[in-house]
Coordinates of C-alpha atoms and ligand atoms in Angstrom, one line a residue:
M1 CA -31.1 300.5 -62.5
A2 CA -34.2 299.0 -64.0
D3 CA -33.5 295.6 -62.5
D4 CA -32.9 296.9 -59.0
P5 CA -35.2 294.7 -56.7
Y6 CA -34.8 297.3 -53.9
R7 CA -36.0 300.3 -55.9
S8 CA -39.5 300.4 -54.4
Q9 CA -38.2 299.9 -50.8
R10 CA -35.7 302.8 -51.4
E11 CA -38.5 305.0 -52.8
R12 CA -40.7 304.3 -49.7
L13 CA -37.8 305.1 -47.4
V14 CA -37.2 308.5 -49.1
E15 CA -40.9 309.3 -49.0
R16 CA -40.9 308.6 -45.3
L17 CA -37.8 310.7 -44.6
Q18 CA -39.5 313.6 -46.6
R19 CA -42.7 313.2 -44.6
E20 CA -40.7 313.3 -41.3
G21 CA -38.9 316.5 -42.5
R22 CA -35.5 314.7 -42.4
C23 CA -34.9 315.1 -46.1
A24 CA -35.9 318.6 -47.0
H25 CA -34.0 319.5 -50.1
D26 CA -35.0 318.0 -53.5
R27 CA -31.3 317.3 -54.3
T28 CA -30.9 315.4 -51.1
A29 CA -33.9 313.3 -51.9
A30 CA -32.7 312.7 -55.5
A31 CA -29.3 311.6 -54.1
M32 CA -30.9 309.2 -51.6
R33 CA -33.0 307.8 -54.4
A34 CA -30.1 307.2 -56.6
V35 CA -27.7 305.4 -54.3
P36 CA -28.3 301.6 -53.8
R37 CA -27.7 301.3 -50.1
H38 CA -28.0 297.5 -50.3
E39 CA -24.8 297.4 -52.3
F40 CA -22.9 298.9 -49.5
V41 CA -23.9 296.7 -46.6
P42 CA -22.8 293.1 -45.9
E43 CA -24.8 290.4 -47.7
D44 CA -26.6 289.3 -44.5
Q45 CA -27.8 292.9 -43.9
R46 CA -29.2 293.5 -47.3
S47 CA -32.8 292.8 -46.3
S48 CA -32.5 295.6 -43.7
A49 CA -30.7 298.1 -46.1
Y50 CA -33.8 300.3 -46.4
D51 CA -34.7 300.3 -42.7
D52 CA -34.0 303.7 -41.2
R53 CA -31.3 302.6 -38.8
P54 CA -27.6 302.1 -38.6
L55 CA -26.1 298.8 -39.8
P56 CA -22.9 297.0 -39.0
I57 CA -20.3 297.1 -41.8
G58 CA -17.5 295.0 -40.2
Q59 CA -14.4 296.0 -38.2
G60 CA -16.7 297.1 -35.4
Q61 CA -18.0 300.0 -37.5
T62 CA -21.4 301.0 -38.6
I63 CA -23.1 302.8 -41.6
S64 CA -25.2 305.7 -40.4
A65 CA -29.0 305.5 -40.5
P66 CA -30.4 307.0 -43.8
H67 CA -32.1 309.9 -42.0
M68 CA -28.7 310.9 -40.6
V69 CA -27.1 310.9 -44.0
A70 CA -30.0 313.0 -45.4
M71 CA -30.0 315.4 -42.5
M72 CA -26.3 316.0 -42.8
L73 CA -26.6 316.7 -46.5
D74 CA -29.4 319.1 -45.9
L75 CA -27.4 320.9 -43.3
L76 CA -24.3 321.3 -45.5
D77 CA -26.5 322.6 -48.3
L78 CA -24.1 321.5 -51.0
E79 CA -24.1 322.7 -54.5
V80 CA -23.0 320.9 -57.7
G81 CA -19.2 321.3 -58.1
E82 CA -18.4 322.1 -54.4
R83 CA -15.4 320.3 -53.0
V84 CA -16.1 318.1 -50.0
L85 CA -13.9 316.3 -47.6
E86 CA -15.4 313.3 -45.6
I87 CA -13.7 311.9 -42.5
G88 CA -14.6 308.3 -42.0
T89 CA -15.3 306.5 -45.4
G90 CA -16.6 303.3 -43.8
C91 CA -18.4 301.4 -46.5
G92 CA -18.5 304.4 -48.8
Y93 CA -22.3 304.9 -48.8
H94 CA -22.3 308.5 -47.4
A95 CA -19.6 309.4 -49.9
A96 CA -21.7 308.1 -52.8
V97 CA -24.7 310.1 -51.7
T98 CA -22.6 313.2 -51.4
A99 CA -21.1 312.4 -54.8
E100 CA -24.6 312.4 -56.3
V101 CA -25.0 316.1 -55.2
V102 CA -21.6 317.6 -55.9
G103 CA -20.2 315.2 -58.5
P104 CA -17.9 312.2 -57.7
E105 CA -14.7 314.0 -58.7
H106 CA -15.3 316.6 -56.0
V107 CA -15.5 314.1 -53.1
Y108 CA -12.4 313.3 -51.0
S109 CA -12.6 310.8 -48.1
V110 CA -10.1 309.7 -45.5
E111 CA -10.5 306.4 -43.6
V112 CA -8.2 305.2 -40.9
V113 CA -8.9 301.4 -41.3
P114 CA -7.0 300.3 -44.4
E115 CA -9.2 297.3 -45.2
L116 CA -12.4 299.5 -45.1
A117 CA -10.7 302.1 -47.3
R118 CA -9.8 299.5 -49.9
E119 CA -13.2 297.8 -49.9
A120 CA -15.0 301.2 -50.1
Q121 CA -12.8 302.3 -53.0
D122 CA -13.5 299.0 -54.9
R123 CA -17.2 299.3 -54.2
L124 CA -17.4 302.9 -55.3
R125 CA -15.5 302.1 -58.5
S126 CA -17.9 299.2 -59.3
L127 CA -21.0 301.3 -58.7
G128 CA -20.0 304.3 -60.9
Y129 CA -18.3 306.5 -58.3
A130 CA -14.7 305.8 -59.5
D131 CA -13.8 309.5 -59.3
V132 CA -14.4 309.7 -55.5
S133 CA -10.9 309.9 -53.9
V134 CA -10.3 307.7 -50.9
R135 CA -7.1 307.6 -48.9
V136 CA -6.0 305.8 -45.8
G137 CA -5.0 308.0 -42.9
D138 CA -5.9 309.7 -39.7
G139 CA -8.7 312.0 -40.6
S140 CA -7.8 314.6 -37.9
A141 CA -5.1 315.7 -40.3
G142 CA -7.6 316.2 -43.1
W143 CA -6.2 316.2 -46.7
A144 CA -3.9 319.1 -46.9
E145 CA -2.9 318.6 -50.6
Q146 CA -6.5 318.9 -51.7
A147 CA -7.5 321.8 -49.4
P148 CA -9.3 324.2 -49.2
F149 CA -12.7 322.5 -49.2
D150 CA -16.1 324.1 -49.5
A151 CA -17.3 321.7 -46.9
V152 CA -15.9 319.1 -44.5
Y153 CA -18.0 316.5 -42.5
L154 CA -17.1 313.8 -40.0
T155 CA -18.9 310.5 -39.7
C156 CA -17.1 309.7 -36.5
A157 CA -17.5 311.6 -33.2
T158 CA -14.7 313.9 -31.9
E159 CA -14.4 315.3 -28.5
S160 CA -13.3 318.5 -30.0
I161 CA -12.9 319.5 -33.6
P162 CA -9.3 319.3 -34.9
S163 CA -8.1 322.8 -35.8
T164 CA -6.4 321.4 -38.9
L165 CA -9.8 320.5 -40.3
I166 CA -11.2 324.0 -39.7
E167 CA -8.1 325.4 -41.4
Q168 CA -8.9 323.3 -44.5
V169 CA -12.3 324.9 -45.0
R170 CA -12.4 328.0 -47.2
P171 CA -13.8 331.2 -45.9
G172 CA -17.5 331.0 -46.4
G173 CA -17.4 327.2 -46.1
R174 CA -18.7 324.9 -43.4
L175 CA -17.8 321.9 -41.3
L176 CA -20.3 319.4 -39.8
A177 CA -19.3 317.1 -37.0
P178 CA -20.7 315.0 -34.2
V179 CA -19.0 316.5 -31.1
G180 CA -18.8 314.8 -27.7
D181 CA -17.9 311.6 -26.1
R182 CA -20.8 309.4 -25.1
V183 CA -23.3 312.3 -25.4
Q184 CA -22.8 313.9 -28.7
E185 CA -24.2 316.8 -30.6
L186 CA -24.2 317.5 -34.3
V187 CA -22.4 320.8 -34.7
L188 CA -22.3 323.0 -37.8
V189 CA -19.3 325.4 -37.9
R190 CA -19.4 328.2 -40.4
V191 CA -16.1 329.7 -41.4
N192 CA -16.6 333.4 -41.9
A193 CA -14.8 335.6 -44.5
D194 CA -12.4 336.9 -41.9
G195 CA -11.5 333.4 -40.8
S196 CA -13.5 333.6 -37.5
T197 CA -16.1 330.8 -36.9
S198 CA -19.6 330.5 -35.7
R199 CA -21.4 327.4 -34.4
E200 CA -24.9 326.0 -34.6
R201 CA -26.0 323.0 -32.7
H202 CA -28.3 320.5 -34.3
G203 CA -29.3 318.1 -31.7
G204 CA -28.2 314.9 -30.1
V205 CA -26.6 312.1 -32.2
R206 CA -24.7 308.9 -31.7
F207 CA -21.7 308.1 -33.9
V208 CA -18.7 305.8 -33.4
P209 CA -15.8 307.6 -31.8
M210 CA -13.0 309.0 -34.0
R211 CA -9.8 307.1 -33.4
D212 CA -7.3 309.2 -31.6
G213 CA -5.2 311.5 -33.8
S214 CA -2.8 314.0 -32.5
G215 CA -2.8 317.7 -33.1
P216 CA -4.3 320.8 -31.7
R217 CA -8.1 321.1 -31.2
H218 CA -10.4 324.0 -32.1
Ligands
SAH1 N1 -19.6 307.4 -43.8 C1 -19.6 306.0 -43.4 C2 -19.8 305.8 -41.9 C3 -18.7 305.1 -41.3 S1 -18.6 304.9 -39.6 C4 -20.5 305.1 -44.3 O1 -21.3 305.7 -45.0 O2 -20.3 303.9 -44.2 C5 -17.2 305.9 -39.2 C6 -15.9 305.6 -39.9 O3 -15.0 306.5 -39.3 C7 -15.4 304.2 -39.6 O4 -15.2 303.6 -40.8 C8 -14.1 304.4 -38.9 O5 -13.1 303.5 -39.2 C9 -13.7 305.8 -39.3 N2 -12.8 306.5 -38.5 C10 -12.7 306.5 -37.1 N3 -11.6 307.3 -36.7 C11 -11.1 307.8 -37.8 C12 -10.0 308.7 -38.1 N4 -9.3 309.2 -37.0 N5 -9.7 309.1 -39.3 C13 -10.5 308.6 -40.4 N6 -11.5 307.7 -40.2 C14 -11.8 307.4 -39.0

């Protein structure tokens, strides 16, 4: 976007994240550079769109800080063409960044608040990410019709990871989630070829809680 007034701010943000080691992969940096975060936040928040902090997006929800989006992309180590499920569409920003890496038609996102889902879908459409699929529902059920996925990530915190989500990850795939109640940790679950799982912990985080769904936990 040649006439994007926020371009230099965005560039500075990405450079800072790279310096801080929070945006290690080139494809993560390219994706962060490509997506206009200011288009995803409410008008009165635009001037803060390239500060590295979470911002309110309405309905009591927040868009994650840019470094968190970048770190999550780095950890999932996504490749072009991989199929990704996001739980918690929010304003659609994180989905757009993921779409820059894997391709919009490979991104599926579930949002429990109908109004947020509708607004995110409209916004994604108008910004060139029309092929990202958004649906309203309880994310703890995943998206069975589109499974299996190469990767699943949650942008809301869960006290324990729903088994259904693990089951929708292909062998060799991975799932990334903030796990915990008030104190949360970012957990990367790798699903091994035999269906067993292994976990890596990636430090303390703070996400909005996942609204309660039913179903067994992993
Ligand atoms: N990725 C988003 C961040 C949104 S914040 C972005 O870039 O803006 C977390 C989102 O998770 C909120 O929109 C919230 O409504 C949603 N959420 C909470 N519980 C959920 C559930 N059970 N299923 C799906 N989405 C849920």
